[in-house]
Short mmCIF file of C-alpha atoms in Angstrom, two decimals:
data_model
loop_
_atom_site.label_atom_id
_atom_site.label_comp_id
_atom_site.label_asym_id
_atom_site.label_seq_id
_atom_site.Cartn_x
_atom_site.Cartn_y
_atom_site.Cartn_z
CA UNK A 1436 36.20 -72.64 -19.40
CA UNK A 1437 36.62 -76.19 -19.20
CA UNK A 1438 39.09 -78.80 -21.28
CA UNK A 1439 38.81 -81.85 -23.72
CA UNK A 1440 40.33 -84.83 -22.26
CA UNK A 1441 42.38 -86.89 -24.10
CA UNK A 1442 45.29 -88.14 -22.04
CA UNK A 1443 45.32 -92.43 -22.77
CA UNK A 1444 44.08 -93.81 -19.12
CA UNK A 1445 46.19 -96.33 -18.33
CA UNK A 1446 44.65 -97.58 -15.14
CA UNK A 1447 40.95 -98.52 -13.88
CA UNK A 1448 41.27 -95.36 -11.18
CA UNK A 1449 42.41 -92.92 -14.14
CA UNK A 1450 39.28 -94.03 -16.11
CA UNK A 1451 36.73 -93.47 -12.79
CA UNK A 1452 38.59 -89.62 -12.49
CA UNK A 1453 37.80 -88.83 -16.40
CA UNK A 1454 34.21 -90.46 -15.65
CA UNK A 1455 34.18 -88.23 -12.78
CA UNK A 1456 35.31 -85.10 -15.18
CA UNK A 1457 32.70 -85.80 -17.64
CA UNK A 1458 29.55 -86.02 -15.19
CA UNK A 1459 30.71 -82.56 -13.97
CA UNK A 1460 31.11 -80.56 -17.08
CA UNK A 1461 27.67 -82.06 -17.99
CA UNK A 1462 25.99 -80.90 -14.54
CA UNK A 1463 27.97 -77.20 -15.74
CA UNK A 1464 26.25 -77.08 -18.55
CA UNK A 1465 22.84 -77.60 -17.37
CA UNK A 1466 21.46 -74.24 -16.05
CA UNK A 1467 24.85 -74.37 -12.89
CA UNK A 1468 24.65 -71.65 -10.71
CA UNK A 1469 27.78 -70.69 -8.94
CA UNK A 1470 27.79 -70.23 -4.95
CA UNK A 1471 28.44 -67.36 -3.36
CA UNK A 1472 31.60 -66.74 -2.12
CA UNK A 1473 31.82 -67.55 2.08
CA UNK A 1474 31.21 -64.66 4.35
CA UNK A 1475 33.91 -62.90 6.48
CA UNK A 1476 32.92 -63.43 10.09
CA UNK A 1477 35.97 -61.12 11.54
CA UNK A 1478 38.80 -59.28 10.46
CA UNK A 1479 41.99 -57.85 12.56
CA UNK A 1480 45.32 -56.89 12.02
CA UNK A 1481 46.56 -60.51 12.65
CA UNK A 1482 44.02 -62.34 10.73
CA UNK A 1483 40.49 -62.53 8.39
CA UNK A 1484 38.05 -65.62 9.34
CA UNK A 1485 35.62 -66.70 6.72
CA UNK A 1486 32.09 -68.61 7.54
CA UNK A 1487 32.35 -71.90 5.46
CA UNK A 1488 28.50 -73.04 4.60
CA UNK A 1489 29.01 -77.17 4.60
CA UNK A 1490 26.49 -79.22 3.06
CA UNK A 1491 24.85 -80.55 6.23
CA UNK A 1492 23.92 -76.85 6.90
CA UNK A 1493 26.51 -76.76 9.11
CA UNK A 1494 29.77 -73.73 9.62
CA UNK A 1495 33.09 -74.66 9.76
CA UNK A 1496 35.64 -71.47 9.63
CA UNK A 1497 39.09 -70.80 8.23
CA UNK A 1498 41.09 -67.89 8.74
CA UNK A 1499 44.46 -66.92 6.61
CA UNK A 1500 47.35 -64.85 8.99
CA UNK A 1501 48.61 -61.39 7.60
CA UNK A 1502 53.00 -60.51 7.73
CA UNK A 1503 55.10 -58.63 6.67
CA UNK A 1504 54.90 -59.58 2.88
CA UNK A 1505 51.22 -59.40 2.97
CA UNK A 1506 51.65 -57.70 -0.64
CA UNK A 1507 52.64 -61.15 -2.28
CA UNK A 1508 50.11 -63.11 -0.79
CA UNK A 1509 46.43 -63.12 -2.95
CA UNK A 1510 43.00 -64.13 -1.47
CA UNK A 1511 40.79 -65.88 -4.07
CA UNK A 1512 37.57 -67.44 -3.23
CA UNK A 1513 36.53 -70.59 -5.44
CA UNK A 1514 33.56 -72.43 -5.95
CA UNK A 1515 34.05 -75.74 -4.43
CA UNK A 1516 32.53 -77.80 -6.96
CA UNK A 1517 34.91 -76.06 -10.28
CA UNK A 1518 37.60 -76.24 -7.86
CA UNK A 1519 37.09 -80.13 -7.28
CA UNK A 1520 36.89 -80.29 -11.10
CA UNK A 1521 39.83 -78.48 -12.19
CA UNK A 1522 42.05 -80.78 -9.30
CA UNK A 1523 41.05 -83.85 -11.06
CA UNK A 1524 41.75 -82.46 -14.43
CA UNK A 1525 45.21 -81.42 -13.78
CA UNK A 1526 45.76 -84.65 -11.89
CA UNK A 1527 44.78 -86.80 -14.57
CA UNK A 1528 47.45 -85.34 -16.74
CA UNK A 1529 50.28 -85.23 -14.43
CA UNK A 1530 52.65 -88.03 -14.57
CA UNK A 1531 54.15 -87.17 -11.26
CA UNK A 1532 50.97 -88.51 -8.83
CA UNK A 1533 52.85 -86.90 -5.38
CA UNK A 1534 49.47 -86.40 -2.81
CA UNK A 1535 50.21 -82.74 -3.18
CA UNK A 1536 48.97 -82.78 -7.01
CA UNK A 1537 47.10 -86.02 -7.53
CA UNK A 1538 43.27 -85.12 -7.10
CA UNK A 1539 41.29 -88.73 -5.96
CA UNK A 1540 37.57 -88.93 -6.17
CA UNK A 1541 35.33 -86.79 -3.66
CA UNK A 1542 34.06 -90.31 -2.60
CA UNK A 1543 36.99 -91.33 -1.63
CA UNK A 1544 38.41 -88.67 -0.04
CA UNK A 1545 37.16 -89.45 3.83
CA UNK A 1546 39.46 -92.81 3.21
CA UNK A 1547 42.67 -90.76 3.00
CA UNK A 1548 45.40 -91.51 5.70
CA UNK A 1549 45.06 -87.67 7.05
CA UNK A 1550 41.61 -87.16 7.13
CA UNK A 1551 41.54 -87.80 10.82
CA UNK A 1552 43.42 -84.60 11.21
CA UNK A 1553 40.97 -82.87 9.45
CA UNK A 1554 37.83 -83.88 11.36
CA UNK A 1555 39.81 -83.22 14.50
CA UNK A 1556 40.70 -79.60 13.10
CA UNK A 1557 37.73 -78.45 11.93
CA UNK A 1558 35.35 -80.05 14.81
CA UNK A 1559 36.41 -77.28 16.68
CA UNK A 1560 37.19 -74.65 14.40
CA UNK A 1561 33.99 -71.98 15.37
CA UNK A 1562 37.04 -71.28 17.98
CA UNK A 1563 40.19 -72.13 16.32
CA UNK A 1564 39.58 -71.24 12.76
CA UNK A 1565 41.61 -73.47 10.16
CA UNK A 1566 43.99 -72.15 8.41
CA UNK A 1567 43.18 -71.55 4.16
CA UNK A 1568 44.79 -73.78 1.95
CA UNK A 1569 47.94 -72.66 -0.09
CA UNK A 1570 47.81 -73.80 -3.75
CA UNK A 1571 49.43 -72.82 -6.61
CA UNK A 1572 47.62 -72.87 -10.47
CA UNK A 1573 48.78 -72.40 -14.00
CA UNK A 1574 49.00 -73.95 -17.50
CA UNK A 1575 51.51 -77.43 -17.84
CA UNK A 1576 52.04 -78.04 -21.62
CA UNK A 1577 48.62 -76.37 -22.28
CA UNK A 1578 46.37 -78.13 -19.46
CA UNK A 1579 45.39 -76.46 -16.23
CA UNK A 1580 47.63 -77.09 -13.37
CA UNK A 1581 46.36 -76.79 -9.50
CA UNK A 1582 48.96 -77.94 -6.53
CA UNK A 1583 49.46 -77.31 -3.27
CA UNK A 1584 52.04 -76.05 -0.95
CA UNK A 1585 50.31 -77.15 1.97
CA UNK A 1586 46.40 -77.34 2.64
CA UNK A 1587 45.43 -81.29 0.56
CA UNK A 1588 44.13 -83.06 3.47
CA UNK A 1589 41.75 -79.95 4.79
CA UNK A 1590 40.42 -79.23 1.27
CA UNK A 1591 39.49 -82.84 0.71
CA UNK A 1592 37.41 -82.66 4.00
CA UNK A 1593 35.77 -79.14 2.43
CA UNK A 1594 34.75 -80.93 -0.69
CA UNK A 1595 33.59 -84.24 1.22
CA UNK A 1596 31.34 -82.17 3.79
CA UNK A 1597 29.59 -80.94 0.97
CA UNK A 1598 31.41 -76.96 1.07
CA UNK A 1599 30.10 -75.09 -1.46
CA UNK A 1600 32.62 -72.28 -2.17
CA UNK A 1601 36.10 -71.45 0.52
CA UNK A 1602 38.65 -69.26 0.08
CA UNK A 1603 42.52 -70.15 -1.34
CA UNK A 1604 45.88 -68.70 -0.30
CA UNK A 1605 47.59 -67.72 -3.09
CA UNK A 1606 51.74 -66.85 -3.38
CA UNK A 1607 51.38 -64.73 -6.27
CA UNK A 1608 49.84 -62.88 -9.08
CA UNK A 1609 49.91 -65.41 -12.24
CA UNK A 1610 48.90 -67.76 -9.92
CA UNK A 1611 46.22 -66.42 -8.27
CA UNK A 1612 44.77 -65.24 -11.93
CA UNK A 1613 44.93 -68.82 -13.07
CA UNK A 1614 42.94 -70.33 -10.39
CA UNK A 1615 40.16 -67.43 -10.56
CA UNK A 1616 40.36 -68.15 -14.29
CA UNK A 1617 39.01 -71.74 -13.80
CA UNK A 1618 37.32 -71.87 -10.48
CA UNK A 1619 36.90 -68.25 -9.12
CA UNK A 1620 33.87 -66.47 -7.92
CA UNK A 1621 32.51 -62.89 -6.34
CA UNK A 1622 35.38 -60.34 -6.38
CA UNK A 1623 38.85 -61.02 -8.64
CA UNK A 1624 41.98 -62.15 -6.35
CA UNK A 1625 43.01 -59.49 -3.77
CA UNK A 1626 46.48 -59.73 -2.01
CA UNK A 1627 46.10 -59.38 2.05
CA UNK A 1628 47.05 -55.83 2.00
CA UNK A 1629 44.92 -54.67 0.02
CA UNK A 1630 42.21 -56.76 1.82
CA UNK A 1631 43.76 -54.94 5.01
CA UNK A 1632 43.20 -51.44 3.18
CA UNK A 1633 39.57 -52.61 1.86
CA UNK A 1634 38.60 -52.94 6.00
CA UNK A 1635 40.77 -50.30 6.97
CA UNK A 1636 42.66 -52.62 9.14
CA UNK A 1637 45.50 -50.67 11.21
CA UNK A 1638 48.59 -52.38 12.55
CA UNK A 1639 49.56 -51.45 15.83
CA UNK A 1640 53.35 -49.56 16.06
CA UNK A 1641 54.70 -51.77 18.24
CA UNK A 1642 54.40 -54.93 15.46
CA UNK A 1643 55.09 -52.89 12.32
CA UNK A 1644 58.24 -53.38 10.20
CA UNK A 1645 59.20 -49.49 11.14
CA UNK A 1646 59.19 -50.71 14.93
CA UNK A 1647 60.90 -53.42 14.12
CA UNK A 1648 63.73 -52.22 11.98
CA UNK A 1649 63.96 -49.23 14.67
CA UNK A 1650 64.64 -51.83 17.40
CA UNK A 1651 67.01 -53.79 15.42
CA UNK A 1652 68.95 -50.22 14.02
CA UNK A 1653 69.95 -49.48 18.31
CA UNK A 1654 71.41 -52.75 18.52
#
């Protein structure tokens, strides 16, 4: 699925993105094959870490962090390259250009204020995984939409080091449909309980909610 731009650019830096939108539907449409989605090196009852394959054949890692509302919360893993795509797409329509929305070149990207941060994080994430991204995606007056809640600076480095597919945290259902919808791979969104269930991942007594509320019922 991909869109027909024509939003008036009304800047040199708009024109570059819509450039940058047309040489990727055109590599797409040439025999693309998708990536596979990133492996799972561990799962526990506090946490799932993925293997990211960069593009220096290199492994960074990420890891998401299970709750109490692990229900709401959806796993979807995307390929990096649609992802990238569908970012610059919905950024190109957006009026509001707030760093949480607006999608700059992959070039560009290692120029960003934060990207320090990023380089520092994941340099030594084989033992402190980085934590998934948490975006939100759906239709804005009839054009894709992709935001995020926290995750920009992290995802830029991802698509810079050449990442070919990395799991998204997703807050709910519509959402997390959306996003698979334009840039999903391997299996459909999954919420972290039922990714819990899938592994037969067991929470010990003394952290569930029944513990809890049975501690905070004697007070």
């Amino acid at each position: 699925m991909f869109t027909k731009i024509f939003v008036p650019i009304n800047n040199h830096y708009g024109y570059l993105k819509k450039l940058e939108c047309f040489k990727l539907e055109t590599q797409f449409t040439q025999n693309y094959t998708s990536p596979l989605p990133p492996e799972m090196e561990s799962i526990n009852h506090k946490r799932a870490v993925w293997n990211i394959n960069l593009g220096n054949n290199k492994i960074c890692r990420m890891r998401n962090e299970f709750g109490c509302i692990d229900d709401k919360f959806y796993i979807v893993h995307v390929d990096a390259l649609k992802f990238y795509y569908y970012w610059l797409v919905s950024s190109i329509y957006l009026d509001d250009q707030h760093r949480s929305n607006h999608c700059i070149l992959r070039k560009d990207m290692p120029n960003d204020y934060k990207f320090k941060h990023a380089i520092d994080g994941f340099s030594i994430s084989e033992h402190n995984p980085v934590p998934l991204a948490f975006v939100s995606a759906r239709f804005e007056r009839g054009n894709p939409y992709i935001g995020f809640t926290n995750g920009v600076t992290r995802t830029m480095w991802l698509l810079a080091n050449g990442a070919r597919s990395f799991p998204i945290e997703v807050r709910d259902k519509e959402s997390a449909k959306h996003l698979y919808e334009f840039a999903g791979i391997g299996e459909p969104p999954i919420t972290y309980q039922e990714l819990r269930n899938k592994f037969n991942v067991k929470v010990p007594y003394y952290e569930s909610r029944e513990f809890l509320e049975s501690l905070y019922n004697e007070t």
